[in-house]
Amino acid sequence: MTEMFQERLEKGKSAINQADFILLGGGAGLSAAAGIKYSGPRFTENFGPFIKKYGLTDMYSAGFYPFKTEEERWAYWSKHISINRYEPDATPLYKDLFKLVRDRDYFVITTNVESQFMKAGFSPDKLFEVQGNYGELQCTKGCHQKSYPNESIIKEMVNKTVDCKIQSDLVPKCPVCGGKMDPHLRINQYFVQDENWYEMNQAYNEFLQKTKGKKIIYMELGIGFNTPGIVRYPFERMTYENDHATLIRLNKDNPDGIEENKDKTIAFTEDMQEVVTKFMR
Ligand SMILES: [Zn+2]
């Protein structure tokens, strides 16, 4: 029998207050709960011409659409990056999460790529974006381990899109091999792990070392099963191995974890914003 909402809230609050460390793990469900939705009106209102021309149905699948030319591919992607990375301000949910942990010893690991953690105030040196960030480009073949900020070029592409195409002279080219470029996202084996990626990977591992066996909250936020090996399974394993750990899972679809952690887990399927707001009171 699941405990009542109020009871779980009190337990969660008290665990958070007593913990010495908080590790946040952010996944797609967090950004969706924050309002950055990849389907519905947010998609149809922004991609009318693309929907008409290519039959696109949402921003997840559109990312895999085989556009025939680079001019069309970047017309789509610049709009996608613009409305997910550059146009939104920090959303209330991410800002509230920041308020919840800002005075604590915390760290964030996330598969999200829209920079919401950064915009909400989280310190860049406590933030490991494992899967990349929309705000950068990389060589499609990963011919060299570097990523390139893309804000100005993306804005120019969006402004100069005509009939679902950008001008040919705006198509980005790899400065080393002269080949195609991609957004800096882990979509295949060519993902570029640049200097910053390795630094943050190390900072994350140091945080894990430092908090081993300590009083820590592992807080899972909207983590599904697309890439469970990044946050979900490690958080479960670390909870299992640590008698002083509490796993707080906010997930409306997949709240159930491993049986062995039952007594150390507090799970919420309720609205994420409501739960986080109530944690703060
Ligand atoms: Zn290259």
Tab-separated table of C-alpha atoms and ligand atoms in Angstrom:
chain	number	residue	atom	x	y	z
A	1	MET	CA	0.000	0.000	0.000
A	2	THR	CA	1.400	3.321	-1.072
A	3	GLU	CA	1.661	5.879	1.657
A	4	MET	CA	-0.459	8.980	1.359
A	5	PHE	CA	0.968	11.984	-0.464
A	6	GLN	CA	1.228	14.073	2.698
A	7	GLU	CA	3.103	11.344	4.513
A	8	ARG	CA	5.622	10.918	1.692
A	9	LEU	CA	6.062	14.692	1.491
A	10	GLU	CA	6.907	14.940	5.185
A	11	LYS	CA	9.342	12.053	4.890
A	12	GLY	CA	10.981	13.594	1.840
A	13	LYS	CA	11.260	17.018	3.448
A	14	SER	CA	12.774	15.639	6.590
A	15	ALA	CA	15.267	13.514	4.626
A	16	ILE	CA	16.288	16.555	2.578
A	17	ASN	CA	16.715	18.685	5.692
A	18	GLN	CA	18.857	16.073	7.423
A	19	ALA	CA	21.063	15.210	4.465
A	20	ASP	CA	24.598	16.500	4.155
A	21	PHE	CA	24.640	16.143	0.361
A	22	ILE	CA	22.133	16.247	-2.472
A	23	LEU	CA	22.712	14.732	-5.889
A	24	LEU	CA	20.138	15.696	-8.503
A	25	GLY	CA	19.608	13.597	-11.619
A	26	GLY	CA	17.566	15.358	-14.305
A	27	GLY	CA	15.928	13.634	-17.276
A	28	ALA	CA	13.464	14.361	-20.066
A	29	GLY	CA	10.468	14.134	-17.730
A	30	LEU	CA	11.821	17.093	-15.767
A	31	SER	CA	11.921	19.417	-18.762
A	32	ALA	CA	8.509	18.214	-19.901
A	33	ALA	CA	7.143	18.949	-16.416
A	34	ALA	CA	8.803	22.370	-16.619
A	35	GLY	CA	6.818	23.100	-19.783
A	36	ILE	CA	9.436	22.423	-22.452
A	37	LYS	CA	7.242	19.997	-24.333
A	38	TYR	CA	8.269	18.450	-27.649
A	39	SER	CA	4.781	17.827	-28.942
A	40	GLY	CA	1.359	19.480	-28.860
A	41	PRO	CA	0.860	23.219	-29.438
A	42	ARG	CA	4.489	24.057	-28.731
A	43	PHE	CA	5.363	21.931	-31.744
A	44	THR	CA	2.464	22.714	-34.083
A	45	GLU	CA	2.589	26.470	-33.493
A	46	ASN	CA	6.316	26.707	-34.226
A	47	PHE	CA	6.737	24.239	-37.068
A	48	GLY	CA	3.699	24.793	-39.330
A	49	PRO	CA	5.622	24.921	-42.644
A	50	PHE	CA	7.770	21.914	-41.650
A	51	ILE	CA	4.734	19.870	-40.644
A	52	LYS	CA	3.088	20.660	-43.968
A	53	LYS	CA	6.165	19.923	-46.047
A	54	TYR	CA	7.583	16.834	-44.284
A	55	GLY	CA	4.692	15.487	-42.228
A	56	LEU	CA	6.629	15.907	-38.965
A	57	THR	CA	4.672	14.940	-35.859
A	58	ASP	CA	6.757	16.108	-32.877
A	59	MET	CA	10.226	17.356	-32.011
A	60	TYR	CA	11.541	13.981	-30.845
A	61	SER	CA	10.985	12.156	-34.104
A	62	ALA	CA	11.675	15.244	-36.237
A	63	GLY	CA	15.247	15.161	-34.920
A	64	PHE	CA	15.701	11.906	-36.843
A	65	TYR	CA	14.004	13.002	-40.075
A	66	PRO	CA	16.316	12.377	-43.068
A	67	PHE	CA	16.337	15.848	-44.627
A	68	LYS	CA	17.705	15.653	-48.164
A	69	THR	CA	19.855	18.770	-48.034
A	70	GLU	CA	21.913	20.514	-45.371
A	71	GLU	CA	19.951	23.698	-46.082
A	72	GLU	CA	16.715	21.954	-45.054
A	73	ARG	CA	18.271	20.059	-42.156
A	74	TRP	CA	19.635	23.258	-40.602
A	75	ALA	CA	16.407	25.160	-41.209
A	76	TYR	CA	14.710	22.542	-39.032
A	77	TRP	CA	17.464	22.237	-36.442
A	78	SER	CA	18.046	25.957	-36.001
A	79	LYS	CA	14.359	26.400	-35.172
A	80	HIS	CA	14.435	23.371	-32.860
A	81	ILE	CA	17.510	24.654	-31.034
A	82	SER	CA	16.182	28.189	-30.916
A	83	ILE	CA	12.869	27.367	-29.258
A	84	ASN	CA	14.327	24.836	-26.819
A	85	ARG	CA	17.663	26.391	-25.943
A	86	TYR	CA	17.619	30.126	-26.675
A	87	GLU	CA	14.050	31.408	-26.429
A	88	PRO	CA	12.874	30.030	-23.055
A	89	ASP	CA	13.963	31.742	-19.860
A	90	ALA	CA	14.644	29.665	-16.791
A	91	THR	CA	11.370	27.910	-16.003
A	92	PRO	CA	9.775	28.105	-12.519
A	93	LEU	CA	10.357	24.395	-11.838
A	94	TYR	CA	14.114	24.593	-12.434
A	95	LYS	CA	14.285	27.837	-10.442
A	96	ASP	CA	12.510	26.173	-7.521
A	97	LEU	CA	14.880	23.218	-7.662
A	98	PHE	CA	17.746	25.669	-7.452
A	99	LYS	CA	16.199	27.352	-4.405
A	100	LEU	CA	15.841	23.919	-2.825
A	101	VAL	CA	19.554	23.099	-3.064
A	102	ARG	CA	21.480	26.339	-3.518
A	103	ASP	CA	22.662	26.553	0.103
A	104	ARG	CA	23.503	22.861	0.239
A	105	ASP	CA	26.418	20.729	-0.918
A	106	TYR	CA	24.904	19.588	-4.190
A	107	PHE	CA	25.748	18.297	-7.653
A	108	VAL	CA	23.696	17.781	-10.806
A	109	ILE	CA	23.975	15.103	-13.458
A	110	THR	CA	21.617	15.443	-16.397
A	111	THR	CA	20.814	14.051	-19.808
A	112	ASN	CA	18.931	17.261	-20.615
A	113	VAL	CA	20.489	19.529	-23.213
A	114	GLU	CA	18.524	22.824	-23.015
A	115	SER	CA	20.664	24.578	-20.355
A	116	GLN	CA	17.730	25.008	-17.983
A	117	PHE	CA	19.881	24.138	-14.951
A	118	MET	CA	22.403	26.807	-15.913
A	119	LYS	CA	19.717	29.412	-16.612
A	120	ALA	CA	18.077	28.724	-13.244
A	121	GLY	CA	21.315	29.563	-11.425
A	122	PHE	CA	22.979	26.188	-10.842
A	123	SER	CA	26.739	26.528	-10.732
A	124	PRO	CA	28.411	25.373	-13.965
A	125	ASP	CA	31.086	23.619	-11.922
A	126	LYS	CA	28.460	21.452	-10.220
A	127	LEU	CA	26.684	20.471	-13.428
A	128	PHE	CA	27.533	17.502	-15.630
A	129	GLU	CA	25.609	17.543	-18.932
A	130	VAL	CA	26.430	14.026	-20.060
A	131	GLN	CA	24.678	14.084	-23.421
A	132	GLY	CA	25.798	17.486	-24.671
A	133	ASN	CA	24.036	20.813	-25.113
A	134	TYR	CA	21.949	22.366	-27.877
A	135	GLY	CA	24.072	25.494	-27.624
A	136	GLU	CA	27.078	23.972	-29.354
A	137	LEU	CA	28.069	22.378	-32.646
A	138	GLN	CA	30.516	19.571	-33.318
A	139	CYS	CA	31.999	17.820	-36.346
A	140	THR	CA	29.526	15.163	-37.545
A	141	LYS	CA	32.339	12.615	-37.627
A	142	GLY	CA	33.890	13.853	-34.385
A	143	CYS	CA	37.186	14.350	-36.214
A	144	HIS	CA	38.487	16.480	-33.341
A	145	GLN	CA	37.411	16.749	-29.700
A	146	LYS	CA	36.042	20.259	-29.625
A	147	SER	CA	32.597	21.869	-29.548
A	148	TYR	CA	31.643	25.320	-30.799
A	149	PRO	CA	29.108	27.807	-29.358
A	150	ASN	CA	26.323	28.321	-31.902
A	151	GLU	CA	24.058	31.121	-30.641
A	152	SER	CA	24.729	33.717	-33.313
A	153	ILE	CA	24.756	31.307	-36.248
A	154	ILE	CA	21.553	29.615	-35.063
A	155	LYS	CA	19.781	32.966	-34.769
A	156	GLU	CA	20.921	33.951	-38.226
A	157	MET	CA	19.693	30.651	-39.676
A	158	VAL	CA	16.277	31.119	-38.091
A	159	ASN	CA	15.998	34.684	-39.344
A	160	LYS	CA	17.025	33.747	-42.853
A	161	THR	CA	14.915	30.611	-43.267
A	162	VAL	CA	12.777	30.736	-46.395
A	163	ASP	CA	10.550	27.842	-47.513
A	164	CYS	CA	12.079	25.516	-44.882
A	165	LYS	CA	15.615	26.184	-46.119
A	166	ILE	CA	18.536	28.277	-44.942
A	167	GLN	CA	20.931	30.001	-47.333
A	168	SER	CA	23.760	27.744	-48.489
A	169	ASP	CA	26.444	30.080	-47.147
A	170	LEU	CA	25.078	29.566	-43.605
A	171	VAL	CA	25.533	25.778	-43.625
A	172	PRO	CA	28.167	25.094	-40.937
A	173	LYS	CA	31.363	23.291	-41.953
A	174	CYS	CA	33.870	21.568	-39.717
A	175	PRO	CA	36.853	23.914	-39.354
A	176	VAL	CA	39.227	20.934	-39.340
A	177	CYS	CA	38.008	18.393	-41.921
A	178	GLY	CA	35.608	20.636	-43.849
A	179	GLY	CA	32.791	18.094	-43.424
A	180	LYS	CA	29.289	18.465	-42.007
A	181	MET	CA	28.518	19.565	-38.481
A	182	ASP	CA	25.880	18.465	-35.985
A	183	PRO	CA	24.429	19.841	-32.788
A	184	HIS	CA	26.611	18.734	-29.868
A	185	LEU	CA	24.333	15.875	-28.788
A	186	ARG	CA	25.023	12.240	-28.097
A	187	ILE	CA	23.128	10.807	-31.056
A	188	ASN	CA	25.743	8.278	-32.181
A	189	GLN	CA	29.286	7.076	-31.537
A	190	TYR	CA	30.769	10.319	-32.879
A	191	PHE	CA	29.690	12.400	-29.880
A	192	VAL	CA	32.534	14.743	-28.956
A	193	GLN	CA	33.677	14.582	-25.345
A	194	ASP	CA	35.555	17.854	-25.136
A	195	GLU	CA	37.735	19.212	-22.355
A	196	ASN	CA	34.759	20.555	-20.423
A	197	TRP	CA	32.984	17.191	-20.652
A	198	TYR	CA	35.967	15.399	-19.094
A	199	GLU	CA	36.353	18.057	-16.408
A	200	MET	CA	32.729	17.733	-15.368
A	201	ASN	CA	32.866	13.957	-15.548
A	202	GLN	CA	35.755	14.129	-13.100
A	203	ALA	CA	33.956	16.613	-10.846
A	204	TYR	CA	30.977	14.237	-10.777
A	205	ASN	CA	33.170	11.269	-9.856
A	206	GLU	CA	34.827	13.308	-7.124
A	207	PHE	CA	31.412	14.185	-5.701
A	208	LEU	CA	30.481	10.480	-5.701
A	209	GLN	CA	33.732	9.586	-3.931
A	210	LYS	CA	33.337	12.337	-1.345
A	211	THR	CA	29.755	11.299	-0.520
A	212	LYS	CA	30.273	7.542	-0.373
A	213	GLY	CA	28.600	6.164	2.771
A	214	LYS	CA	27.478	9.675	3.784
A	215	LYS	CA	24.055	11.090	4.465
A	216	ILE	CA	22.948	11.870	0.944
A	217	ILE	CA	19.786	12.347	-1.081
A	218	TYR	CA	19.750	10.901	-4.566
A	219	MET	CA	16.967	12.843	-6.243
A	220	GLU	CA	15.753	11.473	-9.552
A	221	LEU	CA	13.742	13.942	-11.621
A	222	GLY	CA	11.821	12.592	-14.596
A	223	ILE	CA	14.264	9.816	-15.446
A	224	GLY	CA	12.784	7.280	-17.845
A	225	PHE	CA	14.275	4.252	-19.529
A	226	ASN	CA	15.887	5.792	-22.630
A	227	THR	CA	19.320	5.888	-21.017
A	228	PRO	CA	18.820	4.299	-17.583
A	229	GLY	CA	22.535	3.573	-17.222
A	230	ILE	CA	23.337	7.249	-16.721
A	231	VAL	CA	21.205	8.150	-13.703
A	232	ARG	CA	18.555	5.602	-12.793
A	233	TYR	CA	20.620	2.443	-12.315
A	234	PRO	CA	23.630	4.155	-10.701
A	235	PHE	CA	21.350	6.014	-8.257
A	236	GLU	CA	19.676	2.718	-7.331
A	237	ARG	CA	23.012	0.989	-6.904
A	238	MET	CA	24.465	3.798	-4.757
A	239	THR	CA	21.321	3.846	-2.624
A	240	TYR	CA	21.580	0.093	-2.156
A	241	GLU	CA	25.228	0.346	-1.112
A	242	ASN	CA	24.755	3.213	1.347
A	243	ASP	CA	22.816	2.773	4.605
A	244	HIS	CA	22.572	6.552	4.998
A	245	ALA	CA	21.196	7.276	1.542
A	246	THR	CA	17.647	8.171	0.564
A	247	LEU	CA	16.390	7.921	-2.988
A	248	ILE	CA	13.705	10.465	-3.841
A	249	ARG	CA	12.116	9.643	-7.160
A	250	LEU	CA	9.819	12.085	-8.969
A	251	ASN	CA	8.371	10.213	-11.912
A	252	LYS	CA	4.788	10.110	-13.034
A	253	ASP	CA	5.213	7.043	-15.260
A	254	ASN	CA	7.868	4.799	-13.691
A	255	PRO	CA	7.909	5.258	-9.914
A	256	ASP	CA	8.865	1.696	-8.998
A	257	GLY	CA	12.444	0.784	-8.252
A	258	ILE	CA	14.214	-2.310	-7.006
A	259	GLU	CA	12.673	-4.169	-4.088
A	260	GLU	CA	15.901	-4.023	-2.047
A	261	ASN	CA	15.662	-0.211	-1.816
A	262	LYS	CA	12.011	-0.141	-0.809
A	263	ASP	CA	12.630	1.288	2.663
A	264	LYS	CA	15.084	3.916	1.425
A	265	THR	CA	12.978	5.181	-1.467
A	266	ILE	CA	10.306	7.865	-1.446
A	267	ALA	CA	8.523	7.981	-4.790
A	268	PHE	CA	6.171	10.591	-6.191
A	269	THR	CA	3.935	10.303	-9.238
A	270	GLU	CA	2.236	13.583	-8.385
A	271	ASP	CA	2.830	16.796	-10.359
A	272	MET	CA	6.540	17.561	-10.118
A	273	GLN	CA	6.095	21.301	-9.637
A	274	GLU	CA	3.675	20.699	-6.775
A	275	VAL	CA	6.035	18.263	-5.048
A	276	VAL	CA	9.057	20.565	-5.359
A	277	THR	CA	7.045	23.561	-4.135
A	278	LYS	CA	5.912	21.575	-1.116
A	279	PHE	CA	9.463	20.394	-0.369
A	280	MET	CA	10.432	24.054	-0.016
A	281	ARG	CA	7.774	24.956	2.546
B	1	ZN	ZN	35.673	17.375	-38.816
